[in-house]
Every structure is written in C-alpha cells, then in structure tokens.
C-alpha cells in the first residue's frame, strides 16, 4: 500500500467497553436495572451508527467473566435483556446485513441463552455489512488460557512442534480467530482501564476514554471518537518515515 500522508489506517474494527450503566441510574435515583435497559437502547443506536459509518466489525463487552460475581438478580436481568435484544433486533440485523458472533466462555451461559445465541449466529451468518461481536462471559486471560491449552494439545499430538508455535497460531486459537485486531478501543464512564478485555488483540489499538456514561453515549459521541481516531498517527513500532511510506498499516497478527 502506498501512502505519503501518514494518516491513520481505515477503521475496520471498533471495540467498546460499555461502562457506567449503574452510575447513570444511581444519579437519577433509579434502580441499576434502569441503567442497563437504557444501555441496551444505546447498543441499538451504536450498532446502527456503525452500519452507517461502514465499520466492518464492532465488539461490545457485554458481560465479563467477573460479572458472574454480581448479585444473582442483576445477572438474571442482564441475561433477560440480552434475550430481549436478540428477539427485538433479529429482523433489523437481517435487513442491515449484521452478522452476530459471540466470544467468551459459552459453557457458563444457561442453555436458553446459548441456544438463542446459536440461533442468532446461524440466522445472521450471511450478514456482510457489520460483524457484531458480543463478548459474553468473556475474560481476556481466560481466552488466552483456553487458546494456550488448544495449542498445547496440538503440540502434544505431534501436529506442530513447540518451537514452530507463532503469533499467528495464537491469534487463530483465540475466540476472535479470523477477525482483524481492534483499531480503536472506546471506554465510557471515565474509567482508565482495559479490565481484562481483548488483552492479546488490543496490542496496537488506539485508546479513547470518555467521561459519558454508556447510556449517554450516542451517535454524536461516537462520531467524535471516530474523528479523534482519524487524527491519530499509528506507527506499529515503526518510524514515522516508514509509516508515511505505508508500511505497517495492517493491524493484525494473523
Ligand atoms: C457496565 O455498567 C455494563 C455492564 C456490566 C453490562 C453491559 C450490558 C448492557 C449494555 C446491556 C446488555 C447488552 C446487550 C448487548 C444487549 P456497570 O453496571 O458496570 O456500571 P457502573 O460501573 O456504573 O456500576
């Protein structure tokens, strides 16, 4: 690729840590569930905006492996909201060419949730505009451990030699196999952490932290983040001259 202006590579993959639902509700004297309900409305708006912006992949951190430790009633609420989301957005996803994909430890999800996710993934499999990746029961360390076990099994069976294992093998053993690495990570609610999200895949992502709570993060705020991203100069460990010449603009380990 030749590029003499050293601009950011096009944004293919956006990842978001949707934080602040609880505080949004608390500020209004509402129960936390109200924040999550409003958070789902924001999910719908942001998915639509990503389709409009021709972003090809959006990964949302919807439920972390640590979230299992929340009060049972809150976990149940989040799972119900997920099921409602899948039912209410089914037709829209099909119409808009949105393909659903799930990452995380599915074994911990209930049979009902697993089955609804399987159906949605199957039904939307031909969606060619946006891949919507929901990280559910997801933890970056857990994902890396599962990938390492998979590779260890291949080594133990003699399929590959330990010294031949490389970053591409690792990338293709992760839940995100086949997806480009995120170009931009957004976290809402003013927290400055990545909280065990996509630890391997975020290696070269641009980071964007915004004070707005997730329910207040709409298309306008998303466009501001995208504008900010377009001003960034990504170097992938190379010199400014090299990136100006178009080297290293691919953000993928695979
Ligand atoms: C963080 O807010 C948000 C979550 C733990 C869950 C995110 C879930 C949704 C937006 C709804 C379900 C998702 C889909 C895709 C239908 P928090 O509760 O940690 O907020 P706090 O830090 O202010 O307490």
mmCIF file of N, CA, C and O in Angstrom, residues 43 45 84 106 121 134 162 197 243:
data_model
loop_
_atom_site.group_PDB
_atom_site.id
_atom_site.type_symbol
_atom_site.label_atom_id
_atom_site.label_comp_id
_atom_site.label_asym_id
_atom_site.label_seq_id
_atom_site.Cartn_x
_atom_site.Cartn_y
_atom_site.Cartn_z
ATOM 1 N N UNK A 43 -26.962 0.474 22.817
ATOM 2 C CA UNK A 43 -26.368 -0.565 21.957
ATOM 3 C C UNK A 43 -27.023 -0.513 20.580
ATOM 4 O O UNK A 43 -26.343 -0.514 19.537
ATOM 5 N N UNK A 45 -28.558 1.965 19.072
ATOM 6 C CA UNK A 45 -28.167 3.184 18.334
ATOM 7 C C UNK A 45 -26.742 3.082 17.811
ATOM 8 O O UNK A 45 -26.444 3.499 16.696
ATOM 9 N N UNK A 84 -33.957 -10.385 25.134
ATOM 10 C CA UNK A 84 -34.882 -9.418 24.515
ATOM 11 C C UNK A 84 -34.220 -8.726 23.329
ATOM 12 O O UNK A 84 -34.841 -8.502 22.297
ATOM 13 N N UNK A 106 -18.793 -19.831 26.575
ATOM 14 C CA UNK A 106 -20.231 -20.115 26.445
ATOM 15 C C UNK A 106 -20.723 -21.151 27.434
ATOM 16 O O UNK A 106 -21.907 -21.184 27.778
ATOM 17 N N UNK A 121 -26.669 -16.507 15.638
ATOM 18 C CA UNK A 121 -25.437 -16.597 14.832
ATOM 19 C C UNK A 121 -25.724 -17.300 13.509
ATOM 20 O O UNK A 121 -25.246 -16.887 12.452
ATOM 21 N N UNK A 134 -20.373 -9.991 20.295
ATOM 22 C CA UNK A 134 -20.744 -9.781 21.697
ATOM 23 C C UNK A 134 -19.798 -10.595 22.571
ATOM 24 O O UNK A 134 -19.702 -11.818 22.425
ATOM 25 N N UNK A 162 6.716 -27.424 19.216
ATOM 26 C CA UNK A 162 6.600 -26.287 20.146
ATOM 27 C C UNK A 162 7.332 -25.061 19.608
ATOM 28 O O UNK A 162 6.838 -23.935 19.696
ATOM 29 N N UNK A 197 -10.087 -7.040 28.909
ATOM 30 C CA UNK A 197 -10.808 -7.105 27.630
ATOM 31 C C UNK A 197 -9.801 -7.255 26.491
ATOM 32 O O UNK A 197 -8.865 -6.466 26.383
ATOM 33 N N UNK A 243 6.017 4.602 8.305
ATOM 34 C CA UNK A 243 4.555 4.580 8.231
ATOM 35 C C UNK A 243 4.059 5.545 7.165
ATOM 36 O O UNK A 243 3.057 5.294 6.510
#
